[in-house]
mmCIF file of C-alpha atoms in Angstrom:
data_model
loop_
_atom_site.group_PDB
_atom_site.id
_atom_site.type_symbol
_atom_site.label_atom_id
_atom_site.label_comp_id
_atom_site.label_asym_id
_atom_site.label_seq_id
_atom_site.Cartn_x
_atom_site.Cartn_y
_atom_site.Cartn_z
ATOM 1 C CA MET V 1 -51.572 61.394 23.186
ATOM 2 C CA THR V 2 -50.005 58.124 23.461
ATOM 3 C CA THR V 3 -50.845 55.009 26.062
ATOM 4 C CA PRO V 4 -48.432 54.406 28.720
ATOM 5 C CA LEU V 5 -46.795 50.925 27.938
ATOM 6 C CA GLY V 6 -45.487 48.112 30.451
ATOM 7 C CA LEU V 7 -43.307 45.015 29.960
ATOM 8 C CA GLY V 8 -43.749 41.868 31.795
ATOM 9 C CA LEU V 9 -40.253 40.631 33.370
ATOM 10 C CA PRO V 10 -38.885 37.110 32.479
ATOM 11 C CA GLN V 11 -39.984 34.837 35.241
ATOM 12 C CA MET V 12 -40.340 31.522 33.444
ATOM 13 C CA HIS V 13 -38.347 28.565 33.704
ATOM 14 C CA TRP V 14 -35.975 29.018 30.570
ATOM 15 C CA TYR V 15 -34.697 32.221 31.903
ATOM 16 C CA ASP V 16 -31.769 33.230 34.001
ATOM 17 C CA ILE V 17 -33.488 34.925 36.861
ATOM 18 C CA GLY V 18 -30.586 36.557 38.512
ATOM 19 C CA LYS V 19 -29.068 38.079 34.788
ATOM 20 C CA ASP V 20 -31.927 38.420 32.882
ATOM 21 C CA VAL V 21 -34.127 40.366 35.425
ATOM 22 C CA PRO V 22 -31.971 43.250 35.693
ATOM 23 C CA THR V 23 -30.799 43.068 31.739
ATOM 24 C CA VAL V 24 -34.335 43.116 30.780
ATOM 25 C CA ALA V 25 -35.589 45.664 33.178
ATOM 26 C CA ARG V 26 -32.721 47.923 32.086
ATOM 27 C CA ALA V 27 -33.166 47.966 28.501
ATOM 28 C CA ALA V 28 -37.001 48.322 28.943
ATOM 29 C CA GLU V 29 -36.752 51.301 30.761
ATOM 30 C CA ARG V 30 -34.094 52.674 28.345
ATOM 31 C CA ILE V 31 -36.441 51.838 25.375
ATOM 32 C CA GLY V 32 -39.028 53.684 26.826
ATOM 33 C CA PHE V 33 -41.512 51.344 28.813
ATOM 34 C CA GLU V 34 -42.978 52.977 31.981
ATOM 35 C CA SER V 35 -43.571 50.268 34.158
ATOM 36 C CA LEU V 36 -41.972 46.777 34.666
ATOM 37 C CA TRP V 37 -44.717 43.631 35.901
ATOM 38 C CA VAL V 38 -44.663 40.349 37.455
ATOM 39 C CA TYR V 39 -47.178 37.557 38.167
ATOM 40 C CA GLU V 40 -47.901 34.898 40.283
ATOM 41 C CA ARG V 41 -47.700 31.078 39.789
ATOM 42 C CA ALA V 42 -46.911 29.323 42.905
ATOM 43 C CA LEU V 43 -46.295 25.980 41.576
ATOM 44 C CA TYR V 44 -47.102 23.450 38.729
ATOM 45 C CA PRO V 45 -49.198 20.145 39.898
ATOM 46 C CA GLU V 46 -48.424 16.996 38.016
ATOM 47 C CA PRO V 47 -50.715 15.507 37.292
ATOM 48 C CA ALA V 48 -53.189 18.638 37.637
ATOM 49 C CA THR V 49 -56.156 18.026 40.015
ATOM 50 C CA GLN V 50 -58.022 20.907 38.005
ATOM 51 C CA GLY V 51 -58.038 22.335 34.457
ATOM 52 C CA LEU V 52 -56.182 25.628 33.645
ATOM 53 C CA TYR V 53 -58.165 28.270 35.060
ATOM 54 C CA GLY V 54 -60.437 26.060 36.663
ATOM 55 C CA MET V 55 -61.856 24.846 33.467
ATOM 56 C CA PRO V 56 -62.247 20.861 33.322
ATOM 57 C CA GLY V 57 -59.889 19.114 31.008
ATOM 58 C CA VAL V 58 -57.753 22.369 29.914
ATOM 59 C CA PRO V 59 -53.799 21.647 30.275
ATOM 60 C CA TRP V 60 -51.590 23.846 32.521
ATOM 61 C CA PRO V 61 -49.061 25.386 29.687
ATOM 62 C CA ASP V 62 -45.527 24.710 30.185
ATOM 63 C CA ASN V 63 -44.553 28.206 30.702
ATOM 64 C CA TYR V 64 -46.152 27.812 34.175
ATOM 65 C CA ARG V 65 -43.377 25.400 35.338
ATOM 66 C CA SER V 66 -41.030 26.975 37.818
ATOM 67 C CA VAL V 67 -42.337 30.753 37.841
ATOM 68 C CA ALA V 68 -39.987 32.844 39.810
ATOM 69 C CA GLU V 69 -41.334 34.662 42.983
ATOM 70 C CA PRO V 70 -42.863 37.846 41.898
ATOM 71 C CA LEU V 71 -41.696 40.260 44.930
ATOM 72 C CA VAL V 72 -38.143 38.778 44.440
ATOM 73 C CA THR V 73 -38.379 39.484 40.582
ATOM 74 C CA LEU V 74 -39.496 43.045 41.173
ATOM 75 C CA THR V 75 -36.530 43.716 43.733
ATOM 76 C CA LEU V 76 -34.274 42.597 41.249
ATOM 77 C CA ALA V 77 -35.916 44.954 38.764
ATOM 78 C CA ALA V 78 -35.763 48.005 41.276
ATOM 79 C CA ALA V 79 -32.334 47.838 41.796
ATOM 80 C CA ALA V 80 -31.434 47.909 38.316
ATOM 81 C CA THR V 81 -33.632 50.838 37.356
ATOM 82 C CA GLU V 82 -34.369 54.565 38.295
ATOM 83 C CA ARG V 83 -37.852 55.604 36.777
ATOM 84 C CA ALA V 84 -40.185 52.578 35.671
ATOM 85 C CA ARG V 85 -42.979 51.861 38.003
ATOM 86 C CA LEU V 86 -42.937 48.274 39.475
ATOM 87 C CA GLY V 87 -46.104 46.417 39.345
ATOM 88 C CA THR V 88 -47.812 42.974 40.006
ATOM 89 C CA SER V 89 -50.281 41.473 37.705
ATOM 90 C CA VAL V 90 -51.208 39.827 39.707
ATOM 91 C CA LEU V 91 -50.283 38.619 43.299
ATOM 92 C CA VAL V 92 -52.849 35.839 44.403
ATOM 93 C CA ALA V 93 -53.268 37.681 47.812
ATOM 94 C CA PRO V 94 -54.970 34.702 49.738
ATOM 95 C CA LEU V 95 -51.516 33.057 49.559
ATOM 96 C CA HIS V 96 -49.682 35.745 51.527
ATOM 97 C CA VAL V 97 -50.273 36.566 54.934
ATOM 98 C CA PRO V 98 -51.445 39.909 55.292
ATOM 99 C CA PHE V 99 -49.267 41.586 57.406
ATOM 100 C CA GLN V 100 -46.166 40.320 55.547
ATOM 101 C CA LEU V 101 -47.368 41.252 52.450
ATOM 102 C CA ALA V 102 -48.417 44.688 53.538
ATOM 103 C CA LYS V 103 -44.576 45.284 54.803
ATOM 104 C CA ALA V 104 -43.074 43.480 52.048
ATOM 105 C CA LEU V 105 -44.786 46.062 49.656
ATOM 106 C CA ALA V 106 -44.265 49.026 51.832
ATOM 107 C CA SER V 107 -40.364 48.176 52.043
ATOM 108 C CA LEU V 108 -40.378 47.989 48.152
ATOM 109 C CA ASP V 109 -41.954 51.113 47.665
ATOM 110 C CA ALA V 110 -39.621 52.811 49.972
ATOM 111 C CA ALA V 111 -36.190 51.413 48.340
ATOM 112 C CA SER V 112 -37.679 52.283 44.998
ATOM 113 C CA GLY V 113 -38.644 55.541 45.730
ATOM 114 C CA GLY V 114 -42.476 55.175 45.340
ATOM 115 C CA ARG V 115 -42.964 53.153 42.201
ATOM 116 C CA VAL V 116 -44.893 50.186 43.178
ATOM 117 C CA VAL V 117 -47.991 49.252 42.205
ATOM 118 C CA ALA V 118 -50.106 46.337 44.028
ATOM 119 C CA GLY V 119 -52.168 44.383 41.701
ATOM 120 C CA LEU V 120 -54.182 41.907 43.576
ATOM 121 C CA GLY V 121 -56.289 39.110 43.111
ATOM 122 C CA THR V 122 -57.947 35.388 44.509
ATOM 123 C CA GLY V 123 -56.651 33.183 42.010
ATOM 124 C CA TRP V 124 -58.213 29.895 40.864
ATOM 125 C CA SER V 125 -56.036 26.969 41.235
ATOM 126 C CA HIS V 126 -57.113 24.556 44.185
ATOM 127 C CA ASP V 127 -53.556 23.173 44.208
ATOM 128 C CA GLU V 128 -51.714 26.393 44.950
ATOM 129 C CA TYR V 129 -54.664 27.032 47.843
ATOM 130 C CA ALA V 130 -53.591 23.337 49.510
ATOM 131 C CA ALA V 131 -49.877 24.444 49.577
ATOM 132 C CA ALA V 132 -49.955 27.804 50.550
ATOM 133 C CA SER V 133 -53.309 29.594 51.567
ATOM 134 C CA VAL V 134 -53.805 31.128 54.741
ATOM 135 C CA ARG V 135 -57.512 30.090 54.428
ATOM 136 C CA PRO V 136 -59.370 27.909 52.470
ATOM 137 C CA PHE V 137 -60.096 28.442 48.665
ATOM 138 C CA GLU V 138 -63.782 29.305 49.801
ATOM 139 C CA GLU V 139 -62.788 31.954 52.221
ATOM 140 C CA ARG V 140 -60.421 33.665 49.485
ATOM 141 C CA GLY V 141 -62.676 36.873 49.059
ATOM 142 C CA GLN V 142 -62.746 37.282 52.793
ATOM 143 C CA VAL V 143 -59.009 37.144 52.763
ATOM 144 C CA LEU V 144 -58.539 39.790 49.875
ATOM 145 C CA ASP V 145 -61.029 41.701 51.737
ATOM 146 C CA GLU V 146 -58.812 41.872 54.958
ATOM 147 C CA LEU V 147 -55.417 42.124 53.317
ATOM 148 C CA ILE V 148 -56.617 45.439 51.472
ATOM 149 C CA GLU V 149 -57.581 46.591 55.076
ATOM 150 C CA VAL V 150 -54.268 45.611 56.562
ATOM 151 C CA CYS V 151 -52.270 47.289 53.780
ATOM 152 C CA ARG V 152 -53.976 50.500 54.319
ATOM 153 C CA ALA V 153 -53.370 50.217 58.042
ATOM 154 C CA VAL V 154 -49.758 49.348 57.852
ATOM 155 C CA TRP V 155 -48.869 51.771 55.438
ATOM 156 C CA GLY V 156 -50.693 54.582 57.278
ATOM 157 C CA PRO V 157 -49.723 56.715 60.092
ATOM 158 C CA ASP V 158 -48.206 55.254 63.164
ATOM 159 C CA PRO V 159 -49.447 53.561 65.898
ATOM 160 C CA VAL V 160 -50.958 51.010 63.725
ATOM 161 C CA SER V 161 -54.032 49.168 65.200
ATOM 162 C CA TYR V 162 -55.967 46.579 63.454
ATOM 163 C CA ASP V 163 -58.182 43.921 64.607
ATOM 164 C CA GLY V 164 -59.260 41.066 61.858
ATOM 165 C CA ARG V 165 -59.750 37.388 61.653
ATOM 166 C CA LEU V 166 -56.251 36.798 60.362
ATOM 167 C CA THR V 167 -54.483 39.620 61.938
ATOM 168 C CA LYS V 168 -54.405 41.435 65.188
ATOM 169 C CA ILE V 169 -52.043 44.454 65.388
ATOM 170 C CA ALA V 170 -52.196 46.081 68.996
ATOM 171 C CA SER V 171 -50.957 49.707 68.484
ATOM 172 C CA ALA V 172 -47.675 49.202 67.295
ATOM 173 C CA VAL V 173 -45.040 50.888 65.158
ATOM 174 C CA VAL V 174 -44.804 49.536 61.803
ATOM 175 C CA GLY V 175 -42.254 50.402 59.423
ATOM 176 C CA PRO V 176 -40.860 51.306 56.819
ATOM 177 C CA LYS V 177 -43.840 53.353 55.412
ATOM 178 C CA PRO V 178 -44.398 53.494 51.448
ATOM 179 C CA ALA V 179 -42.903 56.574 50.041
ATOM 180 C CA ARG V 180 -46.331 57.573 48.986
ATOM 181 C CA PRO V 181 -49.697 55.751 49.173
ATOM 182 C CA VAL V 182 -49.142 52.209 47.124
ATOM 183 C CA PRO V 183 -52.040 52.075 44.747
ATOM 184 C CA ILE V 184 -53.855 48.911 44.982
ATOM 185 C CA LEU V 185 -55.553 47.544 41.605
ATOM 186 C CA LEU V 186 -57.804 44.307 41.229
ATOM 187 C CA ALA V 187 -58.519 41.749 39.009
ATOM 188 C CA ALA V 188 -62.150 41.603 39.450
ATOM 189 C CA SER V 189 -64.021 39.857 36.920
ATOM 190 C CA SER V 190 -67.196 38.721 38.939
ATOM 191 C CA GLY V 191 -69.907 40.990 40.363
ATOM 192 C CA LYS V 192 -68.887 40.548 43.738
ATOM 193 C CA ALA V 193 -65.338 41.220 42.985
ATOM 194 C CA ARG V 194 -66.195 44.268 40.888
ATOM 195 C CA ARG V 195 -67.977 45.563 43.819
ATOM 196 C CA ARG V 196 -65.140 45.250 46.049
ATOM 197 C CA LEU V 197 -62.913 46.815 43.333
ATOM 198 C CA VAL V 198 -65.592 50.071 43.490
ATOM 199 C CA ASP V 199 -66.077 50.544 47.191
ATOM 200 C CA HIS V 200 -62.164 49.711 48.262
ATOM 201 C CA ALA V 201 -59.594 49.640 45.369
ATOM 202 C CA ASP V 202 -58.133 52.250 43.312
ATOM 203 C CA GLY V 203 -58.163 50.702 40.186
ATOM 204 C CA TRP V 204 -58.548 47.547 37.561
ATOM 205 C CA MET V 205 -56.469 45.262 35.885
ATOM 206 C CA PRO V 206 -58.209 43.250 33.251
ATOM 207 C CA VAL V 207 -57.091 40.868 30.465
ATOM 208 C CA GLY V 208 -57.082 41.502 27.220
ATOM 209 C CA LEU V 209 -59.419 38.949 25.263
ATOM 210 C CA GLY V 210 -60.853 41.486 22.545
ATOM 211 C CA ALA V 211 -61.745 44.999 22.289
ATOM 212 C CA GLU V 212 -65.309 44.872 22.107
ATOM 213 C CA THR V 213 -65.364 42.575 25.404
ATOM 214 C CA LEU V 214 -63.183 44.974 27.075
ATOM 215 C CA ALA V 215 -65.010 48.113 26.072
ATOM 216 C CA ALA V 216 -68.247 46.288 27.697
ATOM 217 C CA GLN V 217 -66.416 45.369 30.910
ATOM 218 C CA TRP V 218 -65.014 48.773 31.086
ATOM 219 C CA ARG V 219 -68.598 50.430 30.396
ATOM 220 C CA GLU V 220 -70.125 48.023 33.076
ATOM 221 C CA LEU V 221 -67.838 48.808 35.516
ATOM 222 C CA ARG V 222 -68.196 52.669 35.209
ATOM 223 C CA GLU V 223 -71.942 51.968 35.870
ATOM 224 C CA LEU V 224 -71.609 50.276 38.700
ATOM 225 C CA ALA V 225 -69.356 52.931 40.118
ATOM 226 C CA ALA V 226 -71.902 55.878 39.280
ATOM 227 C CA GLU V 227 -74.573 53.365 41.041
ATOM 228 C CA ARG V 228 -72.271 52.989 43.882
ATOM 229 C CA GLY V 229 -71.640 56.806 44.506
ATOM 230 C CA ARG V 230 -67.964 56.463 43.838
ATOM 231 C CA THR V 231 -66.324 60.001 42.627
ATOM 232 C CA GLU V 232 -62.491 58.934 42.738
ATOM 233 C CA PRO V 233 -61.180 57.732 38.930
ATOM 234 C CA ILE V 234 -60.766 54.144 38.589
ATOM 235 C CA ARG V 235 -57.264 53.572 37.216
ATOM 236 C CA THR V 236 -56.635 50.956 34.636
ATOM 237 C CA VAL V 237 -53.660 48.852 33.576
ATOM 238 C CA LEU V 238 -54.630 46.041 30.808
ATOM 239 C CA ARG V 239 -52.691 43.209 31.000
ATOM 240 C CA THR V 240 -52.119 41.549 27.302
ATOM 241 C CA ASN V 241 -49.999 38.162 26.767
ATOM 242 C CA PRO V 242 -48.962 38.156 23.335
ATOM 243 C CA ARG V 243 -47.950 34.771 21.898
ATOM 244 C CA TYR V 244 -45.012 36.112 19.473
ATOM 245 C CA THR V 245 -44.010 34.090 16.418
ATOM 246 C CA ALA V 246 -41.680 34.835 14.019
ATOM 247 C CA LYS V 247 -43.599 33.978 11.243
ATOM 248 C CA PRO V 248 -46.895 35.881 10.314
ATOM 249 C CA TYR V 249 -49.921 34.051 12.003
ATOM 250 C CA ALA V 250 -53.099 33.856 10.235
ATOM 251 C CA GLY V 251 -56.332 31.944 10.002
ATOM 252 C CA PRO V 252 -59.941 31.373 10.989
ATOM 253 C CA ASP V 253 -58.430 30.636 14.646
ATOM 254 C CA ARG V 254 -56.567 33.731 14.884
ATOM 255 C CA ARG V 255 -56.621 35.481 18.494
ATOM 256 C CA PRO V 256 -55.771 38.786 19.609
ATOM 257 C CA PHE V 257 -52.206 39.359 20.390
ATOM 258 C CA HIS V 258 -51.297 36.002 18.644
ATOM 259 C CA GLY V 259 -48.736 36.674 15.705
ATOM 260 C CA ASN V 260 -45.562 38.644 14.602
ATOM 261 C CA VAL V 261 -45.054 42.049 15.637
ATOM 262 C CA ASP V 262 -46.927 43.974 13.260
ATOM 263 C CA GLN V 263 -50.112 41.857 13.898
ATOM 264 C CA ILE V 264 -49.441 42.491 17.965
ATOM 265 C CA VAL V 265 -49.371 46.297 17.418
ATOM 266 C CA GLU V 266 -52.479 46.055 15.622
ATOM 267 C CA ASP V 267 -54.419 44.289 18.010
ATOM 268 C CA LEU V 268 -52.724 46.962 21.064
ATOM 269 C CA ALA V 269 -54.313 49.970 18.613
ATOM 270 C CA ALA V 270 -57.629 48.184 18.576
ATOM 271 C CA HIS V 271 -57.585 48.154 22.697
ATOM 272 C CA VAL V 272 -56.377 51.421 22.986
ATOM 273 C CA GLU V 273 -59.547 52.754 21.377
ATOM 274 C CA VAL V 274 -61.317 51.526 24.793
ATOM 275 C CA GLY V 275 -59.586 54.377 26.546
ATOM 276 C CA LEU V 276 -57.849 52.459 29.469
ATOM 277 C CA ASP V 277 -54.847 54.241 31.229
ATOM 278 C CA GLU V 278 -52.177 51.771 30.605
ATOM 279 C CA ILE V 279 -51.055 48.622 28.828
ATOM 280 C CA LEU V 280 -48.932 45.871 30.151
ATOM 281 C CA VAL V 281 -47.302 43.602 27.466
ATOM 282 C CA ASP V 282 -45.879 40.485 28.474
ATOM 283 C CA LEU V 283 -43.943 38.896 25.698
ATOM 284 C CA GLN V 284 -42.231 36.080 28.085
ATOM 285 C CA SER V 285 -43.791 33.355 26.858
ATOM 286 C CA GLY V 286 -43.233 33.509 23.061
ATOM 287 C CA THR V 287 -39.360 34.523 23.414
ATOM 288 C CA ARG V 288 -36.443 32.127 23.705
ATOM 289 C CA ASP V 289 -34.088 34.375 25.682
ATOM 290 C CA ALA V 290 -33.533 37.678 27.503
ATOM 291 C CA ARG V 291 -31.880 38.950 23.941
ATOM 292 C CA GLU V 292 -34.767 37.973 21.956
ATOM 293 C CA LEU V 293 -37.443 39.297 24.844
ATOM 294 C CA THR V 294 -35.618 42.665 24.241
ATOM 295 C CA ASP V 295 -35.151 42.846 20.686
ATOM 296 C CA VAL V 296 -38.998 42.338 20.318
ATOM 297 C CA ALA V 297 -39.851 44.366 23.078
ATOM 298 C CA ALA V 298 -37.902 47.277 21.511
ATOM 299 C CA GLU V 299 -39.594 46.498 17.969
ATOM 300 C CA VAL V 300 -43.035 46.258 19.613
ATOM 301 C CA TYR V 301 -42.581 49.592 21.529
ATOM 302 C CA GLU V 302 -41.215 51.526 18.298
ATOM 303 C CA LYS V 303 -44.199 50.366 15.804
ATOM 304 C CA ALA V 304 -46.698 50.932 18.444
ATOM 305 C CA ARG V 305 -45.641 54.531 19.025
ATOM 306 C CA ALA V 306 -45.194 54.877 15.129
ATOM 307 C CA ALA V 307 -48.897 53.669 15.114
ATOM 308 C CA GLY V 308 -49.909 56.067 17.903
ATOM 309 C CA VAL V 309 -50.572 53.693 20.404
#
C-alpha cells in the first residue's frame, strides 16, 4: 500500500502567485498528489535580530523573503482544484486572532467541500511576534491553547459561547460552519507541546530530519499517548523540504532530501518505513519557476510510486 503524497504550493518571492498557484495546484491534482500545502513566514527581518529557528548566528535563507500569505494561497488552490486536501504546515497560531482564524478556516472548508487540514504551531521568530502577535512570545503556548478551543467552539453547533482570555463570545450564531470537523494537527517538538497534542489535537506534523530520528519521535509520542489514556488514533503528516539539484549530490555532508530526484525518492522511501500516514514534499525552494516545479514534482511522484512509496 502506497503512502499518500502532498505537494507544497509555490509561495516564494520568485513565483507569480496569482498564476503559479492555480497552475501548480491543478497540475499536482492531475499528477496524483492527494494534498496541497502552505506554510507561514510573516516577514524577513533585515538585519535579523535572531538566527534561523532561534539559533544564534544562523542566517535566514533568501527563500524566506516575501512569502505569500498562506490562507490566500490556499484559497487560490481551492478554486482551481476539486479533490486535493488543503493543508497548512504550519500556521503560526499566535500571529492570528483566534476568532478570525477559526472563521477563515471554516469558510475555506465550507467553500472547498470539506478539504481543509489545520496544521498549527507556535513559531520561533521574535521579529514576527513583535510585528503581528496577539500576545507576547512568552505566552505563545497559552495562545495556541485558546485558539484550539475557539476553533472547536466556532466550528460546533450554534449558539456559540466562549469565555477566554483573548476571546469572549456571548451566545452567538457563527457561520458558515465547516463541511465536516476540520482536523487540527500540531508541530509539537517539545514535551509540553506533545502533551498538548495528545490531549487536544487530532494529529502530528513532524519535519523530516532523518528516518531514525523520526522513528524515535513517533515511538515517544505513541508512548505518551498511551500514558495519558488517549484512545483516538493520531493522524500524521510528515513535512519534507527537499533541496532539489539538477546534478547528483553526494559527499560526507549529504543530508536527507538533498539532491536529484533519485536521491530524494531514496530518502522518502526510508522515511516511509516509519509508518506515518502521509508525506508532504515541498520542492519550491529548489526550482526556478512553476514549470520546473511541476516537472520535478511529476518525476518525484512517478519514481516514488515505482519504488513503492
